[in-house]
Amino acid sequence: MSEDKREIGWTKLELASRVALDLEDGWFVNLGIGLPTLVADVIPEGREIILHSENGLLGLGPKPEPGEEDMDLVNAGKEPITLKPGGSFFSQSESFAMIRGGHLDAAVLGAFQVSMHGDLASWKLPDAPLGRVGGAMDLTVGSKRVFLCMQHMSKGVPKIVEECSYPLTAPRCVNRIYTNLAVIDVTEDGLFVHELAPGVTFEHVQDCTAAPLKIRASSHVKAEFLEVKK
């Protein structure tokens, strides 16, 4: 992969901003560790998104300013956070009861691999002796929508594949994939490119993807996709 190809597309913060645009006012949303946590910093002004963390927090705000970190106030990834007015603390058992009870409108997670069918692998690499299960297995089943926020490739290897070769977190759970190159919907008819990052062509995204992609330029794609999964 050339240096030029690595430089095109959205930056990490631009990617997080693109995800945040699709979070609707009033939604309860869990952000996974890593790239998804950036979404908390770029929620559009005037939109109230109630962020949840499985370690027992509701109402997370953006990350604290340098020097104002309180390591007693951290998210599930042990990163320092802030809490908005009205935010609350509770036990992990209550937190997972919220997830399993279907009370989250969306979960924004990272991924090692995702298949063209929406299978997600996010907790263990094949050559790693241990993995980090975290709350992802519950979030993928309990959330009304599962969005992935990730780099399109890892060390030059496509992360979107026909079939996952890594240990699965959950099968058939992903609704939409946001990468530095494109926004891609997972449907029963395959992977549809919903939006391309500035300067990125469909052919380039396909070249960086190990599964067939389709594209349709109709405005109804988003509304169709955002229906709550059955």
Short mmCIF file of N, CA, C and O in Angstrom, two decimals, residues 176 185 187-189 192 216 218-228:
data_model
loop_
_atom_site.label_atom_id
_atom_site.label_comp_id
_atom_site.label_asym_id
_atom_site.label_seq_id
_atom_site.Cartn_x
_atom_site.Cartn_y
_atom_site.Cartn_z
N ARG A 176 -23.76 -1.24 10.73
CA ARG A 176 -23.06 -0.27 9.88
C ARG A 176 -21.59 -0.21 10.29
O ARG A 176 -21.27 -0.28 11.48
N ASP A 185 -22.91 -0.14 4.86
CA ASP A 185 -24.04 -0.81 5.50
C ASP A 185 -23.94 -2.32 5.32
O ASP A 185 -23.61 -2.80 4.23
N THR A 187 -26.11 -5.50 5.00
CA THR A 187 -27.50 -5.86 4.73
C THR A 187 -27.58 -7.35 4.34
O THR A 187 -26.55 -7.99 4.10
N GLU A 188 -28.78 -7.85 4.26
CA GLU A 188 -28.96 -9.25 3.84
C GLU A 188 -28.54 -9.44 2.39
O GLU A 188 -28.31 -10.58 1.95
N ASP A 189 -28.45 -8.34 1.64
CA ASP A 189 -28.05 -8.42 0.23
C ASP A 189 -26.57 -8.11 0.04
O ASP A 189 -26.12 -7.95 -1.09
N PHE A 192 -23.07 -2.60 1.34
CA PHE A 192 -23.34 -1.45 0.47
C PHE A 192 -22.58 -0.23 0.98
O PHE A 192 -22.71 0.13 2.17
N ARG A 216 -25.00 2.13 -3.92
CA ARG A 216 -26.25 2.68 -4.45
C ARG A 216 -26.32 4.11 -3.93
O ARG A 216 -26.05 4.39 -2.77
N SER A 218 -28.86 6.17 -3.55
CA SER A 218 -30.21 6.63 -3.22
C SER A 218 -30.25 7.17 -1.80
O SER A 218 -29.60 6.66 -0.89
N SER A 219 -31.03 8.20 -1.59
CA SER A 219 -31.09 8.86 -0.28
C SER A 219 -31.83 8.03 0.75
O SER A 219 -31.77 8.35 1.93
N HIS A 220 -32.53 6.99 0.33
CA HIS A 220 -33.31 6.22 1.29
C HIS A 220 -32.45 5.19 2.03
O HIS A 220 -32.91 4.56 2.96
N VAL A 221 -31.19 5.04 1.62
CA VAL A 221 -30.35 3.99 2.20
C VAL A 221 -30.22 4.16 3.70
O VAL A 221 -30.38 3.23 4.46
N LYS A 222 -29.95 5.40 4.14
CA LYS A 222 -29.73 5.61 5.57
C LYS A 222 -30.99 5.28 6.37
O LYS A 222 -30.93 4.56 7.36
N ALA A 223 -32.12 5.81 5.95
CA ALA A 223 -33.35 5.57 6.70
C ALA A 223 -33.67 4.09 6.75
O ALA A 223 -34.07 3.56 7.78
N GLU A 224 -33.44 3.41 5.63
CA GLU A 224 -33.71 1.98 5.58
C GLU A 224 -32.84 1.24 6.57
O GLU A 224 -33.27 0.38 7.32
N PHE A 225 -31.56 1.64 6.61
CA PHE A 225 -30.60 0.95 7.45
C PHE A 225 -30.86 1.18 8.94
O PHE A 225 -30.69 0.28 9.76
N LEU A 226 -31.25 2.38 9.27
CA LEU A 226 -31.35 2.73 10.68
C LEU A 226 -32.57 2.13 11.38
O LEU A 226 -32.79 2.38 12.54
N GLU A 227 -33.35 1.34 10.68
CA GLU A 227 -34.44 0.64 11.35
C GLU A 227 -33.86 -0.27 12.43
O GLU A 227 -32.81 -0.88 12.25
N VAL A 228 -34.54 -0.36 13.53
CA VAL A 228 -34.07 -1.21 14.62
C VAL A 228 -34.03 -2.65 14.16
O VAL A 228 -34.97 -3.13 13.52
#
